């Protein structure tokens, strides 16, 4: 027992010493991190500040330059619709027909009255001609003292009565013609016509429906001419000039830039938004449609900004970043906020500072945490 205890007494310190030695070696190895991988011949550039165009962006909606709501001008039942949404129509084309029984009867009555008035005018002309010739004969006889003044006055009075009757019949004929024209106009209201060449964008009635004057039946838009109706804040209206050429971007046209022209500035501001409506004529483009979203850009001069090449941007899902070098030339992926793109450069809104160095064109390489040796 004594000998065993003596052996254990010598072994325990030795084991403790070995354990301490192993622990020390492990701690020493952990304290020495591996050297980062080095990537050579990489293009590096500093972040620089530059003046960029300061643009005022006004958003709005594309509208047709010609838009009209076609409404009924009389009461009646719709008996026929000859157009539907999407149909292209020509000016003067009949789009809808309203029951014309009563207006047509009114035209027939007015036509008969106008014909009767014409006959009365013919009869009165004959009576006037007879009265005039009689007056001339009596005038000759009166000059020769062959008739009494009373007889001459009676003939003269009959002439004046015939003249007044002829004038009255002519006035009645004019009234009859006016009534006929009015009846024909009312009859024309039973045909809803296209006011210009265009496309039907909305149909608001169906056959058999009873309509009143002013009730919309169709909405028609002209073809080929569109404009962007954009809103501009009251504080920014000074940057908008009549006749100014401005770039317009319509998202639905794959962000194609159109050259617009300021055609109208509505002089009254919206009291709710304190903004003005600006109408910008757009060039002809078969892809344009009413209702599309558009953005007009007005120049406000220049402003300083940070620009980097688009090739430096690395996409990670919905995020965008760049490889920024620290003082030890180690690349770190930093996510940034980008703005507008101009040519091959993009504006940095947040995430970078002037003078920092970044990888100009990482391509598909993963450089995060690696030492970068720039190209000589």
Short mmCIF file of C-alpha atoms in Angstrom, two decimals:
data_model
loop_
_atom_site.label_atom_id
_atom_site.label_comp_id
_atom_site.label_asym_id
_atom_site.label_seq_id
_atom_site.Cartn_x
_atom_site.Cartn_y
_atom_site.Cartn_z
CA UNK A 1 0.00 0.00 0.00
CA UNK A 2 2.83 2.34 0.88
CA UNK A 3 4.73 1.56 -2.32
CA UNK A 4 1.60 2.01 -4.50
CA UNK A 5 0.84 5.29 -2.85
CA UNK A 6 4.40 6.42 -3.52
CA UNK A 7 4.12 5.56 -7.23
CA UNK A 8 0.82 7.45 -7.55
CA UNK A 9 2.35 10.44 -5.86
CA UNK A 10 5.05 10.59 -8.54
CA UNK A 11 2.64 9.97 -11.49
CA UNK A 12 0.04 12.63 -10.63
CA UNK A 13 2.40 15.65 -10.98
CA UNK A 14 3.72 14.19 -14.23
CA UNK A 15 0.18 13.85 -15.65
CA UNK A 16 -0.67 17.38 -14.60
CA UNK A 17 2.47 18.67 -16.27
CA UNK A 18 1.71 16.83 -19.48
CA UNK A 19 -1.86 18.13 -19.51
CA UNK A 20 -0.65 21.65 -18.97
CA UNK A 21 1.84 21.28 -21.75
CA UNK A 22 -0.79 20.02 -24.18
CA UNK A 23 -3.14 22.84 -23.21
CA UNK A 24 -0.44 25.39 -23.77
CA UNK A 25 0.33 24.00 -27.22
CA UNK A 26 -3.38 24.09 -28.16
CA UNK A 27 -3.72 27.70 -27.02
CA UNK A 28 -0.61 28.66 -28.95
CA UNK A 29 -1.95 27.08 -32.16
CA UNK A 30 -5.39 28.80 -31.75
CA UNK A 31 -3.79 32.20 -31.28
CA UNK A 32 -2.18 32.02 -34.73
CA UNK A 33 -4.94 32.41 -37.42
CA UNK A 34 -4.25 31.13 -40.93
CA UNK A 35 -2.99 33.67 -43.44
CA UNK A 36 -5.76 34.95 -45.81
CA UNK A 37 -5.70 33.85 -49.42
CA UNK A 38 -4.11 36.39 -51.75
CA UNK A 39 -5.65 37.31 -55.09
CA UNK A 40 -3.34 39.16 -57.47
CA UNK A 41 -3.74 41.41 -60.50
CA UNK A 42 -7.09 42.80 -59.39
CA UNK A 43 -8.26 46.21 -60.62
CA UNK A 44 -8.79 48.55 -57.66
CA UNK A 45 -10.05 52.12 -57.74
CA UNK A 46 -10.85 54.84 -55.20
CA UNK A 47 -14.35 56.14 -54.65
CA UNK A 48 -14.53 59.64 -56.09
CA UNK A 49 -17.02 62.45 -55.91
CA UNK A 50 -18.36 63.95 -59.15
CA UNK A 51 -21.06 66.36 -60.30
CA UNK A 52 -24.15 64.63 -61.70
CA UNK A 53 -27.35 66.06 -63.20
CA UNK A 54 -29.86 67.01 -60.52
CA UNK A 55 -33.18 65.78 -61.92
CA UNK A 56 -36.69 66.47 -60.68
CA UNK A 57 -38.79 63.37 -61.34
CA UNK A 58 -42.52 63.94 -61.82
CA UNK A 59 -44.71 60.83 -61.99
CA UNK A 60 -47.96 60.64 -63.86
CA UNK A 61 -50.27 58.69 -66.12
CA UNK A 62 -50.34 58.37 -69.90
CA UNK A 63 -53.59 59.70 -71.40
CA UNK A 64 -54.91 59.92 -74.94
CA UNK A 65 -54.75 63.46 -76.33
CA UNK A 66 -58.33 63.04 -77.59
CA UNK A 67 -60.87 61.46 -75.26
CA UNK A 68 -64.64 61.75 -75.48
CA UNK A 69 -67.63 60.33 -73.67
CA UNK A 70 -70.45 59.73 -76.13
CA UNK A 71 -73.84 60.34 -74.53
CA UNK A 72 -77.45 60.26 -75.67
CA UNK A 73 -79.07 63.59 -76.56
CA UNK A 74 -82.63 62.28 -76.35
CA UNK A 75 -84.81 59.88 -74.44
CA UNK A 76 -85.48 56.45 -75.85
CA UNK A 77 -84.60 52.77 -75.89
CA UNK A 78 -81.35 51.55 -77.37
CA UNK A 79 -82.30 49.17 -80.17
CA UNK A 80 -78.80 48.39 -81.45
CA UNK A 81 -75.14 48.67 -80.43
CA UNK A 82 -72.65 48.44 -83.27
CA UNK A 83 -69.38 48.74 -81.33
CA UNK A 84 -67.72 47.17 -78.30
CA UNK A 85 -64.59 47.68 -76.22
CA UNK A 86 -61.44 47.46 -78.29
CA UNK A 87 -63.14 48.18 -81.63
CA UNK A 88 -61.42 50.72 -83.86
CA UNK A 89 -63.90 53.13 -85.40
CA UNK A 90 -63.87 55.86 -88.03
CA UNK A 91 -65.19 59.39 -87.74
CA UNK A 92 -68.92 59.48 -88.50
CA UNK A 93 -69.40 55.73 -87.98
CA UNK A 94 -72.71 54.75 -86.35
CA UNK A 95 -71.99 53.20 -82.95
CA UNK A 96 -75.50 52.92 -81.47
CA UNK A 97 -79.10 53.30 -82.59
CA UNK A 98 -81.95 54.63 -80.41
CA UNK A 99 -85.61 53.95 -81.21
CA UNK A 100 -86.58 56.56 -83.80
CA UNK A 101 -90.34 55.98 -84.17
CA UNK A 102 -91.40 59.23 -82.49
CA UNK A 103 -88.68 61.46 -84.02
CA UNK A 104 -89.40 60.05 -87.48
CA UNK A 105 -93.13 60.75 -87.05
CA UNK A 106 -92.24 64.29 -86.01
CA UNK A 107 -90.17 64.66 -89.19
CA UNK A 108 -93.12 63.47 -91.27
CA UNK A 109 -95.45 66.00 -89.60
CA UNK A 110 -92.95 68.81 -90.01
CA UNK A 111 -92.36 67.86 -93.63
CA UNK A 112 -96.11 67.94 -94.35
CA UNK A 113 -96.42 71.31 -92.62
CA UNK A 114 -93.51 72.68 -94.62
CA UNK A 115 -95.13 71.47 -97.85
CA UNK A 116 -98.46 73.10 -96.92
CA UNK A 117 -96.68 76.32 -96.07
CA UNK A 118 -95.05 76.25 -99.50
CA UNK A 119 -98.43 75.91 -101.17
CA UNK A 120 -99.78 78.81 -99.15
CA UNK A 121 -96.83 80.91 -100.26
CA UNK A 122 -97.54 80.03 -103.91
CA UNK A 123 -101.20 80.96 -103.52
CA UNK A 124 -100.35 84.23 -101.78
CA UNK A 125 -97.85 85.06 -104.53
CA UNK A 126 -100.61 84.60 -107.12
CA UNK A 127 -103.03 86.75 -105.12
CA UNK A 128 -100.37 89.41 -104.72
CA UNK A 129 -99.58 89.39 -108.44
CA UNK A 130 -103.29 89.84 -109.27
CA UNK A 131 -103.68 92.62 -106.71
CA UNK A 132 -100.59 94.38 -108.04
CA UNK A 133 -101.75 94.29 -111.68
CA UNK A 134 -105.21 95.48 -110.61
CA UNK A 135 -103.64 98.34 -108.68
CA UNK A 136 -101.60 99.37 -111.72
CA UNK A 137 -104.71 99.48 -113.94
CA UNK A 138 -106.64 101.50 -111.37
CA UNK A 139 -103.68 103.79 -111.00
CA UNK A 140 -103.87 104.61 -114.71
CA UNK A 141 -107.63 105.10 -114.51
CA UNK A 142 -107.29 107.24 -111.39
CA UNK A 143 -104.72 109.42 -113.13
CA UNK A 144 -107.25 109.93 -115.96
CA UNK A 145 -110.01 110.73 -113.44
CA UNK A 146 -111.92 107.64 -114.67
CA UNK A 147 -112.43 106.12 -111.19
CA UNK A 148 -113.32 107.69 -107.93
CA UNK A 149 -110.79 108.03 -105.11
CA UNK A 150 -112.82 105.57 -103.04
CA UNK A 151 -112.58 102.87 -105.71
CA UNK A 152 -108.87 103.44 -106.06
CA UNK A 153 -108.36 103.27 -102.28
CA UNK A 154 -110.27 99.99 -102.12
CA UNK A 155 -108.06 98.44 -104.81
CA UNK A 156 -104.96 99.78 -103.08
CA UNK A 157 -106.11 98.30 -99.74
CA UNK A 158 -106.65 94.90 -101.38
CA UNK A 159 -103.10 95.05 -102.74
CA UNK A 160 -101.66 95.90 -99.32
CA UNK A 161 -103.67 93.05 -97.77
CA UNK A 162 -102.38 90.64 -100.43
CA UNK A 163 -98.83 91.85 -99.77
CA UNK A 164 -99.24 91.34 -96.01
CA UNK A 165 -100.74 87.91 -96.57
CA UNK A 166 -97.85 86.94 -98.83
CA UNK A 167 -95.33 88.09 -96.21
CA UNK A 168 -97.25 86.14 -93.55
CA UNK A 169 -97.22 82.95 -95.59
CA UNK A 170 -93.49 83.34 -96.21
CA UNK A 171 -92.92 83.73 -92.46
CA UNK A 172 -95.03 80.63 -91.88
CA UNK A 173 -92.98 78.80 -94.47
CA UNK A 174 -89.75 79.83 -92.69
CA UNK A 175 -91.18 78.55 -89.40
CA UNK A 176 -92.20 75.29 -91.05
CA UNK A 177 -88.69 74.86 -92.48
CA UNK A 178 -87.17 75.55 -89.06
CA UNK A 179 -89.50 73.02 -87.46
CA UNK A 180 -88.55 70.48 -90.13
CA UNK A 181 -84.84 71.11 -89.53
CA UNK A 182 -85.35 70.71 -85.78
CA UNK A 183 -87.27 67.46 -86.31
CA UNK A 184 -84.52 66.15 -88.56
CA UNK A 185 -81.91 67.11 -85.98
CA UNK A 186 -83.85 65.25 -83.30
CA UNK A 187 -84.03 62.27 -85.64
CA UNK A 188 -80.25 62.42 -86.12
CA UNK A 189 -79.85 62.12 -82.34
CA UNK A 190 -81.09 58.55 -82.64
CA UNK A 191 -77.72 57.69 -84.21
CA UNK A 192 -74.66 57.88 -81.91
CA UNK A 193 -71.71 58.70 -84.19
CA UNK A 194 -67.95 58.52 -83.63
CA UNK A 195 -66.61 62.12 -83.41
CA UNK A 196 -63.13 61.12 -84.61
CA UNK A 197 -61.03 58.12 -85.56
CA UNK A 198 -60.26 56.13 -82.45
CA UNK A 199 -60.79 53.05 -80.33
CA UNK A 200 -63.68 52.23 -77.99
CA UNK A 201 -62.30 51.91 -74.47
CA UNK A 202 -65.55 51.58 -72.52
CA UNK A 203 -69.15 50.56 -73.20
CA UNK A 204 -71.67 51.68 -70.58
CA UNK A 205 -75.01 50.57 -72.03
CA UNK A 206 -76.71 47.53 -73.54
CA UNK A 207 -79.47 47.01 -76.12
CA UNK A 208 -82.96 47.56 -74.69
CA UNK A 209 -81.72 50.02 -72.07
CA UNK A 210 -83.73 53.25 -71.70
CA UNK A 211 -81.47 56.28 -71.89
CA UNK A 212 -81.92 59.93 -70.97
CA UNK A 213 -80.09 62.93 -72.40
CA UNK A 214 -76.54 63.07 -71.06
CA UNK A 215 -76.29 59.39 -70.14
CA UNK A 216 -72.85 58.11 -71.31
CA UNK A 217 -72.93 55.17 -73.71
CA UNK A 218 -69.32 54.90 -74.95
CA UNK A 219 -65.87 56.26 -74.17
CA UNK A 220 -63.67 56.72 -77.21
CA UNK A 221 -59.98 57.64 -77.40
CA UNK A 222 -58.08 58.98 -80.37
CA UNK A 223 -55.26 56.94 -81.86
CA UNK A 224 -51.62 57.88 -82.16
CA UNK A 225 -51.51 60.96 -79.92
CA UNK A 226 -50.77 60.52 -76.22
CA UNK A 227 -49.52 62.70 -73.42
CA UNK A 228 -48.21 62.23 -69.91
CA UNK A 229 -50.19 64.04 -67.23
CA UNK A 230 -47.73 64.45 -64.36
CA UNK A 231 -47.98 66.29 -61.05
CA UNK A 232 -45.31 68.74 -59.91
CA UNK A 233 -45.04 70.10 -56.38
CA UNK A 234 -45.67 73.83 -56.02
CA UNK A 235 -42.08 74.39 -54.85
CA UNK A 236 -40.67 72.69 -57.97
CA UNK A 237 -42.91 74.30 -60.59
CA UNK A 238 -40.21 76.86 -61.36
CA UNK A 239 -38.16 74.12 -63.02
CA UNK A 240 -40.90 73.46 -65.61
CA UNK A 241 -41.02 75.60 -68.77
CA UNK A 242 -43.62 75.66 -71.54
CA UNK A 243 -42.34 74.05 -74.74
CA UNK A 244 -39.42 72.44 -72.92
CA UNK A 245 -38.13 69.11 -74.24
CA UNK A 246 -38.00 66.59 -71.38
CA UNK A 247 -37.15 62.88 -71.21
CA UNK A 248 -40.06 60.61 -70.27
CA UNK A 249 -39.64 57.02 -69.11
CA UNK A 250 -42.59 54.62 -69.36
CA UNK A 251 -41.97 51.47 -67.33
CA UNK A 252 -44.22 49.30 -69.52
CA UNK A 253 -42.04 50.08 -72.55
CA UNK A 254 -39.04 48.38 -70.95
CA UNK A 255 -37.95 51.74 -69.50
CA UNK A 256 -37.51 53.18 -72.99
CA UNK A 257 -36.85 56.92 -72.87
CA UNK A 258 -39.18 59.08 -74.96
CA UNK A 259 -38.65 62.72 -75.87
CA UNK A 260 -41.63 64.65 -74.55
CA UNK A 261 -42.61 68.30 -74.84
CA UNK A 262 -44.36 70.37 -72.19
CA UNK A 263 -47.65 71.35 -73.86
CA UNK A 264 -49.66 72.73 -70.94
CA UNK A 265 -49.25 73.74 -67.32
CA UNK A 266 -52.62 73.86 -65.58
CA UNK A 267 -52.51 77.20 -63.75
CA UNK A 268 -54.50 76.09 -60.70
CA UNK A 269 -52.94 73.94 -57.96
CA UNK A 270 -54.70 71.02 -56.35
CA UNK A 271 -55.62 72.32 -52.87
CA UNK A 272 -55.17 68.87 -51.35
CA UNK A 273 -51.71 67.97 -52.66
CA UNK A 274 -50.46 71.50 -53.42
CA UNK A 275 -49.30 70.30 -56.81
CA UNK A 276 -49.80 71.39 -60.41
CA UNK A 277 -50.78 69.25 -63.38
CA UNK A 278 -48.32 69.32 -66.27
CA UNK A 279 -49.31 67.84 -69.65
CA UNK A 280 -46.43 66.54 -71.76
CA UNK A 281 -46.91 65.56 -75.40
CA UNK A 282 -45.36 62.21 -76.29
CA UNK A 283 -44.04 61.10 -79.68
CA UNK A 284 -45.99 58.53 -81.67
CA UNK A 285 -45.39 55.00 -80.39
CA UNK A 286 -47.64 52.03 -81.16
CA UNK A 287 -46.95 50.58 -77.70
CA UNK A 288 -48.45 53.51 -75.80
CA UNK A 289 -51.79 52.98 -74.07
CA UNK A 290 -53.89 55.08 -71.73
CA UNK A 291 -53.32 54.36 -68.06
CA UNK A 292 -49.62 53.49 -68.26
CA UNK A 293 -47.31 54.80 -65.54
CA UNK A 294 -44.69 57.31 -66.64
CA UNK A 295 -41.97 59.53 -65.20
CA UNK A 296 -40.86 62.89 -66.58
CA UNK A 297 -37.46 64.32 -65.66
CA UNK A 298 -36.85 68.07 -65.33
CA UNK A 299 -33.35 69.49 -64.86
CA UNK A 300 -32.45 71.33 -61.67
CA UNK A 301 -28.78 71.79 -62.55
CA UNK A 302 -25.91 69.79 -61.00
CA UNK A 303 -25.22 68.23 -57.59
CA UNK A 304 -22.21 66.37 -56.09
CA UNK A 305 -22.48 62.60 -55.78
CA UNK A 306 -20.41 59.41 -55.46
CA UNK A 307 -20.13 57.40 -58.69
CA UNK A 308 -18.79 53.89 -59.15
CA UNK A 309 -18.66 51.65 -62.24
CA UNK A 310 -21.53 49.23 -62.62
CA UNK A 311 -18.99 46.43 -62.97
CA UNK A 312 -18.04 46.90 -59.30
CA UNK A 313 -21.53 46.04 -58.07
CA UNK A 314 -22.14 42.52 -56.77
CA UNK A 315 -25.72 41.26 -56.53
CA UNK A 316 -26.75 39.05 -53.65
CA UNK A 317 -30.42 38.32 -54.10
CA UNK A 318 -32.27 41.61 -53.74
CA UNK A 319 -29.23 43.28 -52.18
CA UNK A 320 -26.33 44.99 -53.92
CA UNK A 321 -22.84 45.47 -52.62
CA UNK A 322 -19.18 46.10 -53.44
CA UNK A 323 -15.87 44.69 -52.23
CA UNK A 324 -14.21 47.40 -50.11
CA UNK A 325 -10.54 47.10 -49.09
CA UNK A 326 -9.54 47.73 -45.48
CA UNK A 327 -6.12 49.17 -44.53
CA UNK A 328 -4.67 45.62 -44.71
CA UNK A 329 -5.93 45.20 -48.29
CA UNK A 330 -8.50 42.66 -47.14
CA UNK A 331 -11.68 42.73 -49.25
CA UNK A 332 -14.97 42.92 -47.38
CA UNK A 333 -18.37 42.71 -49.05
CA UNK A 334 -20.34 45.79 -48.06
CA UNK A 335 -23.98 46.30 -48.99
CA UNK A 336 -24.80 49.73 -50.37
CA UNK A 337 -27.78 51.75 -51.61
CA UNK A 338 -27.68 52.70 -55.28
CA UNK A 339 -29.38 55.49 -57.19
CA UNK A 340 -29.62 56.37 -60.86
CA UNK A 341 -27.48 54.84 -63.56
CA UNK A 342 -25.70 57.11 -66.03
CA UNK A 343 -23.82 55.42 -68.83
CA UNK A 344 -21.58 52.80 -67.26
CA UNK A 345 -21.63 54.39 -63.81
CA UNK A 346 -24.12 54.22 -60.97
CA UNK A 347 -24.74 56.67 -58.15
CA UNK A 348 -24.15 55.55 -54.55
CA UNK A 349 -26.68 56.96 -52.11
CA UNK A 350 -25.41 55.29 -48.93
CA UNK A 351 -22.78 52.81 -47.77
CA UNK A 352 -19.56 54.32 -49.18
CA UNK A 353 -17.36 57.28 -48.44
CA UNK A 354 -15.13 59.31 -50.70
CA UNK A 355 -11.58 57.95 -50.86
CA UNK A 356 -12.39 54.33 -49.97
CA UNK A 357 -10.91 51.75 -52.32
CA UNK A 358 -12.95 48.99 -53.90
CA UNK A 359 -12.60 46.21 -56.45
CA UNK A 360 -13.51 47.59 -59.87
CA UNK A 361 -14.56 44.36 -61.54
CA UNK A 362 -14.88 41.29 -59.30
CA UNK A 363 -16.85 39.36 -61.90
CA UNK A 364 -18.10 36.11 -60.40
CA UNK A 365 -15.22 35.77 -57.90
CA UNK A 366 -15.89 35.50 -54.18
CA UNK A 367 -13.30 37.93 -52.76
CA UNK A 368 -14.75 38.37 -49.29
CA UNK A 369 -11.99 38.05 -46.66
CA UNK A 370 -9.20 37.70 -49.21
CA UNK A 371 -6.10 39.84 -49.56
CA UNK A 372 -6.11 41.87 -52.76
CA UNK A 373 -2.97 42.67 -54.70
CA UNK A 374 -3.86 45.45 -57.11
CA UNK A 375 -2.67 45.56 -60.67
CA UNK A 376 0.57 47.53 -61.02
#
